Short mmCIF file of C-alpha atoms and ligand atoms in Angstrom, two decimals:
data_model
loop_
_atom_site.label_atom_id
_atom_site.label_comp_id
_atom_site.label_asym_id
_atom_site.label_seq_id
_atom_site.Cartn_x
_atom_site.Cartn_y
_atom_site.Cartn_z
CA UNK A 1 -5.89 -15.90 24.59
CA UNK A 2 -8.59 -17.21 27.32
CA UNK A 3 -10.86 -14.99 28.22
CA UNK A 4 -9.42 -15.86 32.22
CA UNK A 5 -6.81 -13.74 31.25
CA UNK A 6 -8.41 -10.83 29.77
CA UNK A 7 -10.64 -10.55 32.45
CA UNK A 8 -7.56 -10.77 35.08
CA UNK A 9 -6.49 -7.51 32.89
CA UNK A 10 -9.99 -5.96 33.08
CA UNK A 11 -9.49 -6.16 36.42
CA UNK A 12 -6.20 -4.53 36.44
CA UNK A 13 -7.79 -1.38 35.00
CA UNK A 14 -8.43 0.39 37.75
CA UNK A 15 -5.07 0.02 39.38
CA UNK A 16 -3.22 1.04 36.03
CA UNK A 17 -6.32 4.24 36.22
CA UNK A 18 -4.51 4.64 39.97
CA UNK A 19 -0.99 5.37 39.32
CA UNK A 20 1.16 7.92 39.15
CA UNK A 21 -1.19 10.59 41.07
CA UNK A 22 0.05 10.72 44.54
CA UNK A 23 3.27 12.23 45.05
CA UNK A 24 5.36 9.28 45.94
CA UNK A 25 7.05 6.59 43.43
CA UNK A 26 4.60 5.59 40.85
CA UNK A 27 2.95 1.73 41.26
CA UNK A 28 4.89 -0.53 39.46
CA UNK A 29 3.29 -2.02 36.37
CA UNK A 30 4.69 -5.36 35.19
CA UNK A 31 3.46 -6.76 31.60
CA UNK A 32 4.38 -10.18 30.80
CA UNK A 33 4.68 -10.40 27.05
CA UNK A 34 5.15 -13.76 25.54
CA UNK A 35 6.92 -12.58 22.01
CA UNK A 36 7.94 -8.90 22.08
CA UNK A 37 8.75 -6.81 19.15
CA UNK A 38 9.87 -3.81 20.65
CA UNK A 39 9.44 -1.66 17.43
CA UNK A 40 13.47 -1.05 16.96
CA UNK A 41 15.01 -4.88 16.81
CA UNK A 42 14.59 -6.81 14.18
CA UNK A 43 14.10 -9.65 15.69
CA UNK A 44 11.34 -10.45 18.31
CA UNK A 45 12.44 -11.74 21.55
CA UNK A 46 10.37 -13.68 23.78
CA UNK A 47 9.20 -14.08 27.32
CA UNK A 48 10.14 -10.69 28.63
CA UNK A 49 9.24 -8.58 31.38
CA UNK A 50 8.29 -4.99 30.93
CA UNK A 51 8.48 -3.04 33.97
CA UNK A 52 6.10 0.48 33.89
CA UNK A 53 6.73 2.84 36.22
CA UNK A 54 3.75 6.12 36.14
CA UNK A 55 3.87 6.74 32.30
CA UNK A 56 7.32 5.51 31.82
CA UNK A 57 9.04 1.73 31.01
CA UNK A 58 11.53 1.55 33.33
CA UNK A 59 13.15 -1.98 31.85
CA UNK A 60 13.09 -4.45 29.77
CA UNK A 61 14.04 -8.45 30.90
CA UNK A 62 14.30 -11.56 30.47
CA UNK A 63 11.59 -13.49 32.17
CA UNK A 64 13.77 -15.36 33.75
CA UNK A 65 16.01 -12.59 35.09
CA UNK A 66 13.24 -10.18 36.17
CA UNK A 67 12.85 -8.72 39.45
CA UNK A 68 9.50 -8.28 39.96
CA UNK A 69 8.23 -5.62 42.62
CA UNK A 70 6.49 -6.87 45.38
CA UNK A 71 3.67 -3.60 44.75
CA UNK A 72 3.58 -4.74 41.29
CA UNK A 73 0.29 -5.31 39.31
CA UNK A 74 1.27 -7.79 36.96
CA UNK A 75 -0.56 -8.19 33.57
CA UNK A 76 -0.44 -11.42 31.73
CA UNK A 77 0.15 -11.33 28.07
CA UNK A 78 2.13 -14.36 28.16
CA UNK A 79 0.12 -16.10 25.46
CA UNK A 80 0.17 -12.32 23.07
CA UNK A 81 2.42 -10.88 20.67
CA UNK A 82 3.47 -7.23 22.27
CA UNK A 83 4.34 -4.35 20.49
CA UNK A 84 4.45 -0.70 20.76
CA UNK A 85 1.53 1.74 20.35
CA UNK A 86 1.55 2.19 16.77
CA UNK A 87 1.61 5.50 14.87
CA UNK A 88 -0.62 6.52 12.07
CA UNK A 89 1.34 9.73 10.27
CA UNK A 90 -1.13 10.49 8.01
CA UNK A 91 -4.53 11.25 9.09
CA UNK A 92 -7.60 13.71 9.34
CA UNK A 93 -9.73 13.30 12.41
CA UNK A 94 -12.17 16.31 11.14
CA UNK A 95 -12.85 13.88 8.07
CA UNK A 96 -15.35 11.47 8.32
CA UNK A 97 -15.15 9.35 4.54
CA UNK A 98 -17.59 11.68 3.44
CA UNK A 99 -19.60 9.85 0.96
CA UNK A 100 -19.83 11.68 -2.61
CA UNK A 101 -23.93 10.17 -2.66
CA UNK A 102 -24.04 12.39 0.49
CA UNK A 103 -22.69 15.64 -0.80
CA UNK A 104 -18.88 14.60 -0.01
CA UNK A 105 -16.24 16.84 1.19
CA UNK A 106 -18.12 20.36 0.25
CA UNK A 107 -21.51 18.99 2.36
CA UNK A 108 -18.96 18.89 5.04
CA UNK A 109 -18.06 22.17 4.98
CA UNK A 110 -21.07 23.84 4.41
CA UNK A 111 -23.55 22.11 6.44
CA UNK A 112 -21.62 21.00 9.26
CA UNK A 113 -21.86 22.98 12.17
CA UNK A 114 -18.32 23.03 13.40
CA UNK A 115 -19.36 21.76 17.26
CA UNK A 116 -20.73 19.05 15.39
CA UNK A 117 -17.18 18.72 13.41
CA UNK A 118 -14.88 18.29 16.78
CA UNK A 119 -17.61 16.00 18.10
CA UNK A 120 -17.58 13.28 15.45
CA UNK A 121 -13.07 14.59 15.79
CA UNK A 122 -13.75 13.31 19.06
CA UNK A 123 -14.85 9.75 18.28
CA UNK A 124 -12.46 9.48 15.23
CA UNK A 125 -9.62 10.14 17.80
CA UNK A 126 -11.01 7.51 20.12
CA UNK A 127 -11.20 4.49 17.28
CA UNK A 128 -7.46 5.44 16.52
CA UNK A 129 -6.82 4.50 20.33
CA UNK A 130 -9.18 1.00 20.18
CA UNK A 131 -7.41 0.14 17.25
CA UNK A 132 -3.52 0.61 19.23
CA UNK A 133 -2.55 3.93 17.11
CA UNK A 134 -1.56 5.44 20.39
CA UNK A 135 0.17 8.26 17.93
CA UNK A 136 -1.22 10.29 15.18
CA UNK A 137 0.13 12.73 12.58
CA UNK A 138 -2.96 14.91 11.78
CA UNK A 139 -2.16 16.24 8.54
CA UNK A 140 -5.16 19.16 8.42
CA UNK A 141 -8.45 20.20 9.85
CA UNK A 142 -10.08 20.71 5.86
CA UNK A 143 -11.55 23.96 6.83
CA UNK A 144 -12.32 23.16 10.57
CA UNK A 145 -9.35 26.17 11.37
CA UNK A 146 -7.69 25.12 14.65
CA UNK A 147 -10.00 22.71 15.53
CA UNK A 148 -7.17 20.08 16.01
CA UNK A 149 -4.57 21.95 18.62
CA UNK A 150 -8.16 22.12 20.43
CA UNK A 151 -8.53 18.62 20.08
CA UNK A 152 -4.96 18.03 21.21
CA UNK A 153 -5.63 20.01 24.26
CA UNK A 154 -8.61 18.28 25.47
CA UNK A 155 -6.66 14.89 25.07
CA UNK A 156 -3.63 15.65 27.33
CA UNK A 157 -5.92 17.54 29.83
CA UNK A 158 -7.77 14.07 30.13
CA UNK A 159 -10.91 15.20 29.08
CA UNK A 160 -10.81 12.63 26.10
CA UNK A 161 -9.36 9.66 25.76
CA UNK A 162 -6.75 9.42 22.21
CA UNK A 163 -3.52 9.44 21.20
CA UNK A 164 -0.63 11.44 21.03
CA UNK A 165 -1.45 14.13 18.45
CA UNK A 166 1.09 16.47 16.37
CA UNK A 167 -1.25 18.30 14.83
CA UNK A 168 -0.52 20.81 11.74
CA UNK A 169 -3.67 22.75 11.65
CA UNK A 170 -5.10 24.72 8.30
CA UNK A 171 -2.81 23.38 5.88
CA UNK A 172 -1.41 26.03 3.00
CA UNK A 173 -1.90 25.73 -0.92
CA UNK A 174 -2.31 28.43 -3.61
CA UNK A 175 -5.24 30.43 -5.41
CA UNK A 176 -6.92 27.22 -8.13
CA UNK A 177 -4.78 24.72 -5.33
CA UNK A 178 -7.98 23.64 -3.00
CA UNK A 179 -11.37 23.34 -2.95
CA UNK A 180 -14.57 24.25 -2.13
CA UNK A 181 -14.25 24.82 -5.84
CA UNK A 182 -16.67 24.73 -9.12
CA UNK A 183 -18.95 27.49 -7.97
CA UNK A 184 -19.73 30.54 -9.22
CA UNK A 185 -17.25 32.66 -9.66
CA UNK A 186 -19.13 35.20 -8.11
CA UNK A 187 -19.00 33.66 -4.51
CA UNK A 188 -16.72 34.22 -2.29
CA UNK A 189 -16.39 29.82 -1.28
CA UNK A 190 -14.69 29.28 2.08
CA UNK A 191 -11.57 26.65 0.99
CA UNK A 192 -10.60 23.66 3.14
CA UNK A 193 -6.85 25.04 3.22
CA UNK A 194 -4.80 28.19 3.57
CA UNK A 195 -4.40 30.16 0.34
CA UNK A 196 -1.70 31.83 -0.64
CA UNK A 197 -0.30 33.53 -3.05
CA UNK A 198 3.59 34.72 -3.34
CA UNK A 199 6.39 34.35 -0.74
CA UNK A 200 5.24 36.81 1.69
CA UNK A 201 1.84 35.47 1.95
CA UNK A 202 3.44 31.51 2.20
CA UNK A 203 5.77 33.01 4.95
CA UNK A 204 2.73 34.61 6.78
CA UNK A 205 0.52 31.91 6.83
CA UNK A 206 3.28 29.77 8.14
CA UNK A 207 3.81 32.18 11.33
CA UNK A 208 0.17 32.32 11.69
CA UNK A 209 -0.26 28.68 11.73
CA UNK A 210 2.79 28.17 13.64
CA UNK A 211 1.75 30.86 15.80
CA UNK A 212 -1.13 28.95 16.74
CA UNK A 213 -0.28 25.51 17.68
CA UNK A 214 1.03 24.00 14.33
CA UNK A 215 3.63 21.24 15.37
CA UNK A 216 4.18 20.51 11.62
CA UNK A 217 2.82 22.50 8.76
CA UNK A 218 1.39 21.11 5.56
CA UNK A 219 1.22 22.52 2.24
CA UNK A 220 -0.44 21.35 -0.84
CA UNK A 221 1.91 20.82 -4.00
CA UNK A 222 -0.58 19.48 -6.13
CA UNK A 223 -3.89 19.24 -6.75
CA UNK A 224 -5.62 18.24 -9.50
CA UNK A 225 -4.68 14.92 -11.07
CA UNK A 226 -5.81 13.60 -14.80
CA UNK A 227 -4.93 10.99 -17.19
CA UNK A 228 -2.50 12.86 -19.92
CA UNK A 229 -2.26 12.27 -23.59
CA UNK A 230 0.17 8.99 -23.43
CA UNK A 231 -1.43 8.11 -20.46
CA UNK A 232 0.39 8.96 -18.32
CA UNK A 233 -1.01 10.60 -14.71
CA UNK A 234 -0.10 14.43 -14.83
CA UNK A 235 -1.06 16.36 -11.80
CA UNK A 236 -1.04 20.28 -11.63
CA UNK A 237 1.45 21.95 -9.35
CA UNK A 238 0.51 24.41 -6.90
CA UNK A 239 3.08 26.49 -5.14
CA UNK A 240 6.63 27.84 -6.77
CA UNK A 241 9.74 26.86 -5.48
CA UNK A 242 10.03 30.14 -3.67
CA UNK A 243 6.69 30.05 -2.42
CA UNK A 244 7.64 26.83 -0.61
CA UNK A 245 11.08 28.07 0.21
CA UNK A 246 9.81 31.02 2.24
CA UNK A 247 7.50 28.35 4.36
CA UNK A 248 10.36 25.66 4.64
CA UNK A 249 13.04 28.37 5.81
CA UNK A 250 10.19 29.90 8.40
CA UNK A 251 8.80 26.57 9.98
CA UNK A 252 12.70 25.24 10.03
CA UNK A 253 13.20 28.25 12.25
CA UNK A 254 10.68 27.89 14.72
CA UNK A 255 12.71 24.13 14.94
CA UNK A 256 9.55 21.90 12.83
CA UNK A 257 8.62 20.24 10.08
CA UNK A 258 7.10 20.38 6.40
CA UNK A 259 4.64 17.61 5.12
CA UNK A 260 4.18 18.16 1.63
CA UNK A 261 1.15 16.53 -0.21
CA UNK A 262 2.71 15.75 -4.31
CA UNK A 263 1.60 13.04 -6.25
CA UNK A 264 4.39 13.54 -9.22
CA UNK A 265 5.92 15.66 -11.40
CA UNK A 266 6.75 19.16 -11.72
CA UNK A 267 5.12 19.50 -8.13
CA UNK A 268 6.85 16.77 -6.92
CA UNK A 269 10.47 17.76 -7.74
CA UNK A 270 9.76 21.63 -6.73
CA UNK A 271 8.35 19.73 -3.11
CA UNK A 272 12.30 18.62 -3.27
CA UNK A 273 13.79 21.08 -4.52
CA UNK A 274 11.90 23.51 -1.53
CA UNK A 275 13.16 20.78 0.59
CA UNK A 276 9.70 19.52 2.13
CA UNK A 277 10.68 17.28 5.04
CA UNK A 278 7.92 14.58 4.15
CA UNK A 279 6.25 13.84 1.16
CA UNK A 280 2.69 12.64 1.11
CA UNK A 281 1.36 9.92 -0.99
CA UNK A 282 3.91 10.62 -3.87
CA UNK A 283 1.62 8.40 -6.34
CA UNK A 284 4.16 9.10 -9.17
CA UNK A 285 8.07 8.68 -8.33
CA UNK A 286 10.65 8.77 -11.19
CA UNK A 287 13.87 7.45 -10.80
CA UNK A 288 15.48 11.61 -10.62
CA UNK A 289 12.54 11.91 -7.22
CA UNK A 290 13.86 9.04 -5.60
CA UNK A 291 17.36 9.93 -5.81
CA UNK A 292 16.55 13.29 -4.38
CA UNK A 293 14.70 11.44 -1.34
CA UNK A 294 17.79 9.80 -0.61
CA UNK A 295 19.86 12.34 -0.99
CA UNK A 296 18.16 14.95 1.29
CA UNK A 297 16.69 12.35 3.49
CA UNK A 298 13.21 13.03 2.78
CA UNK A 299 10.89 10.32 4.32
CA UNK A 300 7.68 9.25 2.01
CA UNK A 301 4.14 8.78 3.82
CA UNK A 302 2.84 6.86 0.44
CA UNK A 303 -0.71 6.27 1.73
CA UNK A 304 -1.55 2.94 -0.69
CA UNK A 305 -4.76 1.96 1.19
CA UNK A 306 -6.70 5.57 0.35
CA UNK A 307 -6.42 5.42 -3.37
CA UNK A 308 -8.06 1.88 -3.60
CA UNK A 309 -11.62 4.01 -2.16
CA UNK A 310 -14.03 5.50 -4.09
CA UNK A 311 -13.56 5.19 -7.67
CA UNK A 312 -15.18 6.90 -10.11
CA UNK A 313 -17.24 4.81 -13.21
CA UNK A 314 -14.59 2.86 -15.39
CA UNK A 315 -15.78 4.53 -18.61
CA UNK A 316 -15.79 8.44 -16.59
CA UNK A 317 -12.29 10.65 -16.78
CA UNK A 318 -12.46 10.51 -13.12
CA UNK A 319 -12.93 7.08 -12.96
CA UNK A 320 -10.01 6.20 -15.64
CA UNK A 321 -7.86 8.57 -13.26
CA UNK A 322 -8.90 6.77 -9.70
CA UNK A 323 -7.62 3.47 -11.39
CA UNK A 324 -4.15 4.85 -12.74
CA UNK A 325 -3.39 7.01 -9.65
CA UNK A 326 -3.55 3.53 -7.86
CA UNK A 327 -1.79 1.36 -10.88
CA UNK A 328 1.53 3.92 -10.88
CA UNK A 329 1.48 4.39 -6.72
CA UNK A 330 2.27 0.42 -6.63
CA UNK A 331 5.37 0.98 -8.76
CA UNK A 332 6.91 4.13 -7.12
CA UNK A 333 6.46 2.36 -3.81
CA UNK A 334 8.15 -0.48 -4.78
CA UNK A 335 11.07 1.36 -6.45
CA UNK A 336 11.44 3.80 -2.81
CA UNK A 337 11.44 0.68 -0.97
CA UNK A 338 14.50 -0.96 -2.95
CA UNK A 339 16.32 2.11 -3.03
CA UNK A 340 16.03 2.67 0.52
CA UNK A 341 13.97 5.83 1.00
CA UNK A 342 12.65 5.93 4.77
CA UNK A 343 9.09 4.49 4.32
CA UNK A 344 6.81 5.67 7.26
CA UNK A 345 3.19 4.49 7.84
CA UNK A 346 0.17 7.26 6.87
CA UNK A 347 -2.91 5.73 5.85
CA UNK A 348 -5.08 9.04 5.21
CA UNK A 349 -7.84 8.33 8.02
CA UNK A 350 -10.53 10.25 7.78
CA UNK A 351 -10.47 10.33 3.83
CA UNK A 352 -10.70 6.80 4.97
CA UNK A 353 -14.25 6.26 6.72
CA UNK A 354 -12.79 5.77 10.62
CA UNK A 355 -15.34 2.66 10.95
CA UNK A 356 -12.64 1.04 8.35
CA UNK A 357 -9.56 -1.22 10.24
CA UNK A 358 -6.42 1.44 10.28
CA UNK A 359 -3.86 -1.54 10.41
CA UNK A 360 -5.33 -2.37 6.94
CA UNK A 361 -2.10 -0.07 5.02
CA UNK A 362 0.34 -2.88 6.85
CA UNK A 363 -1.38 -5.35 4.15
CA UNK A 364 -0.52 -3.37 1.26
CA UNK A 365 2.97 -2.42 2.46
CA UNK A 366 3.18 -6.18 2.86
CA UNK A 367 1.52 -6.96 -0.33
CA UNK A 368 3.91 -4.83 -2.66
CA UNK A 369 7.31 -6.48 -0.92
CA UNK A 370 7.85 -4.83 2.10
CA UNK A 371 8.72 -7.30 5.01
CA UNK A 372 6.27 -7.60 7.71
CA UNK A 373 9.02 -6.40 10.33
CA UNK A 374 10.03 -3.37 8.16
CA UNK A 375 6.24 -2.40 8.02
CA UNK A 376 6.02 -2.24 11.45
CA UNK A 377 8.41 -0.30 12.00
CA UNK A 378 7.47 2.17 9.49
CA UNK A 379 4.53 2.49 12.24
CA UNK A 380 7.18 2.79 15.16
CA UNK A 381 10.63 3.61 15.75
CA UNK A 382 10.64 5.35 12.19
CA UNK A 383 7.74 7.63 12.45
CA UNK A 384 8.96 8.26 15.86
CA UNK A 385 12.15 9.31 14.49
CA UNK A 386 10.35 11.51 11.65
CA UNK A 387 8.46 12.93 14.68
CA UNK A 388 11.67 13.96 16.75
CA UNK A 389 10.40 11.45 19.28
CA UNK A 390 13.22 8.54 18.81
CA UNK A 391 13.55 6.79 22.29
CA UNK A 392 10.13 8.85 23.54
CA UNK A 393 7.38 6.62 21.33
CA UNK A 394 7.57 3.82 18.92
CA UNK A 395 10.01 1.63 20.85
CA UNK A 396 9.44 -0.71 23.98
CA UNK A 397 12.28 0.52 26.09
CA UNK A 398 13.50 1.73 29.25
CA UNK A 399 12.89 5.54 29.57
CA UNK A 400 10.18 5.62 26.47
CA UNK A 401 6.58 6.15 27.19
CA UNK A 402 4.74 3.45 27.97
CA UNK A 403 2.50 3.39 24.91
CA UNK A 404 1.93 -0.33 24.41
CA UNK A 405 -0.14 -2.74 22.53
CA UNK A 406 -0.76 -6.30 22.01
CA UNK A 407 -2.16 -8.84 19.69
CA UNK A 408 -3.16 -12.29 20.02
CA UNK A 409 -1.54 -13.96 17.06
CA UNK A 410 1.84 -13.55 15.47
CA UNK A 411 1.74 -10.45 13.10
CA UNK A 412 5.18 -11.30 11.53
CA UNK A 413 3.35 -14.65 10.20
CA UNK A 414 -0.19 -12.53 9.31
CA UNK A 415 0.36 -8.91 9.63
CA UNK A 416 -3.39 -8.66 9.58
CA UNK A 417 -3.42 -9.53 13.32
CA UNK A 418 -2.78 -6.00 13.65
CA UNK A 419 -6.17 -5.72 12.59
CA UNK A 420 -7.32 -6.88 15.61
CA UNK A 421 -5.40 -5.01 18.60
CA UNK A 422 -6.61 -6.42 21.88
CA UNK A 423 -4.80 -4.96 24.45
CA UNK A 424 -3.85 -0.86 24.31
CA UNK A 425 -2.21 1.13 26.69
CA UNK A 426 -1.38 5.06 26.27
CA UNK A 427 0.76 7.00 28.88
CA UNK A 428 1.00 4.07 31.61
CA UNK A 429 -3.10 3.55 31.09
CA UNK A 430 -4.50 0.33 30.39
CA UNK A 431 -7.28 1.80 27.51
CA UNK A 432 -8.06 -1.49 25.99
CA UNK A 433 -8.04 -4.70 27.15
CA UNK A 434 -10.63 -7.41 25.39
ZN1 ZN B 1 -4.44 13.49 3.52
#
């Protein structure tokens, strides 16, 4: 890419900043992209004309075939790979990677003032957008309340810049199911989550959340993990079937979602058998999980990247757990993948320090078989369709969003290049382009 041509879109900025605000037919928009994957196709076609219209693609051509508008302001990636805005579905912008040498997770809660909190949410939101993740799933504000549906609102009133946020707010698990724990017993610890404790309290915390801005809710059903006596990785389940049942049936209702967080076992299968839409990380599937994943079509957010961070010593428990909770999750993805379970991007940001590249989970999907092509699409046109967004985001087509990103090499030779997003638009908005 010369830098003539990234300076031509520089330049472009303000125009693209221009449109859409009088009340007449929105300036035209034309991006030139030399290879397109429009997020849906599995092939990549090349030398195509996208025509924007306000925040909207209005068509998709042939180079050859376009019609460009006279009015148009044309922007060159002739020489780029184009894609859509990518979507990250598993992330926590009110995490920053607190480091353990720092006081970890619980310094974060105590100490942190929560203005400070939705500050640093601020900037985490923001390096999701550099980095071409026009879309995020926020899976939980650990203990920062509704800070997120705040978050969401000063986004699409313009007062931030960030992506597209569905945002599921406190986050549910039960009594011994969430920390701030290991304190006296005496003290009354606020907990990073939503505790409840029977059907009626899982059902009422639901409408609360739900009440309040929750576009998907989350609920915790496990929690601890350890290495068990044939070392295996056992991991202690949080919330009955019938505790889960009453939050499925009431967020169902109200026409959303369930993510549940279950690494394996008896928390796993009772997150299936409650019929949790999603299921988060899922370090440990047996052959009985899987089936039920196809069966009910429950999608799997697996999350490799976040369980490579922060191990404990090798000769600690903790430590000997850290390095099987990553040696089984290889496995499990693998066998999801081959059976077909719908695979969706989630990298767990925010557990994940935000300095760290997002697009680094494409690797790993890559790494343990998945095709470049089918990775990127986990990060498109499937999340979007996990979402409820199919046609809306994900996909570079006429009547989507124009949420659209570019890179200069050839990610379906070296999916890192998605590392290295150079060009971002959100909404019709040039955001990046360097
Ligand atoms: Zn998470």
């Amino acid at each position: 890419m010369t830098k003539l041509f990234w300076s031509i879109a520089v330049a472009v900025l303000s125009l693209a900043a221009a449109f859409g605000q009088s009340g007449t037919t929105p300036t035209a928009t034309v991006i030139r992209a030399g290879t397109l994957i429009d997020g849906k196709s599995d092939q990549p076609r090349h030398n195509q004309v996208i025509l924007i219209r306000g925040n909207h693609i209005e068509s998709v051509s042939d180079a050859a075939k376009a019609k460009i508008p006279d009015d148009a302001t044309v922007i060159d990636l002739s020489q780029a790979t184009v894609l859509p805005g990518l979507i990250d579905s598993h992330t926590h912008i009110f995490l920053q990677g607190e480091d353990p040498a720092h006081g970890g997770y619980d310094a974060n809660i105590l100490t942190a003032p929560l203005a400070l909190r939705a500050a640093r949410a601020t900037v985490a939101a923001r390096r999701a957008l550099e980095q071409g993740f026009t879309t995020l799933r926020d899976v939980e504000t650990e203990g920062a309340g509704y800070g997120d549906v705040g978050i969401k609102q000063a986004i699409e009133a313009g007062y931030i810049p960030g992506p597209r946020l569905f945002v599921s707010t406190r986050a549910i698990s039960t009594t011994g199911g969430y920390m701030l724990e290991g304190y006296a017993p005496e003290l009354d610890m606020p907990k990073g989550a939503q505790i409840v404790d029977g059907p009626v309290e899982a059902r009422k915390a639901a409408r609360e959340q739900l009440d309040h801005g929750a576009d998907w809710i989350k609920v915790y059903m496990t929690h601890r993990s350890w290495v068990g006596k044939n070392g295996e990785l056992v991991s202690q389940p949080t919330l009955t079937v019938d505790e889960l049942r009453a939050i499925v049936d009431e967020t169902h209702g109200w026409g959303r979602k369930v993510a549940c967080h279950a690494y394996g076992g008896i928390g796993l299968h009772r997150a299936l058998d409650g019929g949790c839409d999603s299921i988060e990380h899922g370090l440990d599937l047996d052959a009985a999980a899987v089936a039920q994943m196809l069966k009910q079509g429950t999608w799997y957010v697996p999350t490799l990247s976040a369980y490579y961070y922060d191990w404990g010593p090798v000769d600690t428990p903790a430590g000997q757990r850290d390095r099987l909770r990553a040696a089984v999750h290889e496995p499990s993805f693998k066998k999801a993948l081959k059976a077909g379970v719908k695979i969706v991007f989630g990298t767990d940001m925010g557990g994940i320090p935000w300095t760290d590249p997002i697009a680094q989970e494409f690797s790993r999907m890559v790494q343990f078989g998945m095709s470049p092509m089918d990775a990127m699409q986990s990060a498109t046109s499937r999340a979007a369709t996990m979402l409820d967004m199919e046609g809306k985001i994900g996909v570079i087509a006429p009547g989507a969003f124009a949420d659209i990103v570019a890179v200069n090499g050839d990610p379906l030779h070296d999916i890192k290049e998605l590392e290295k997003v150079q060009f971002v638009m959100k909404d019709g908005r040039v955001f990046r382009a360097k």
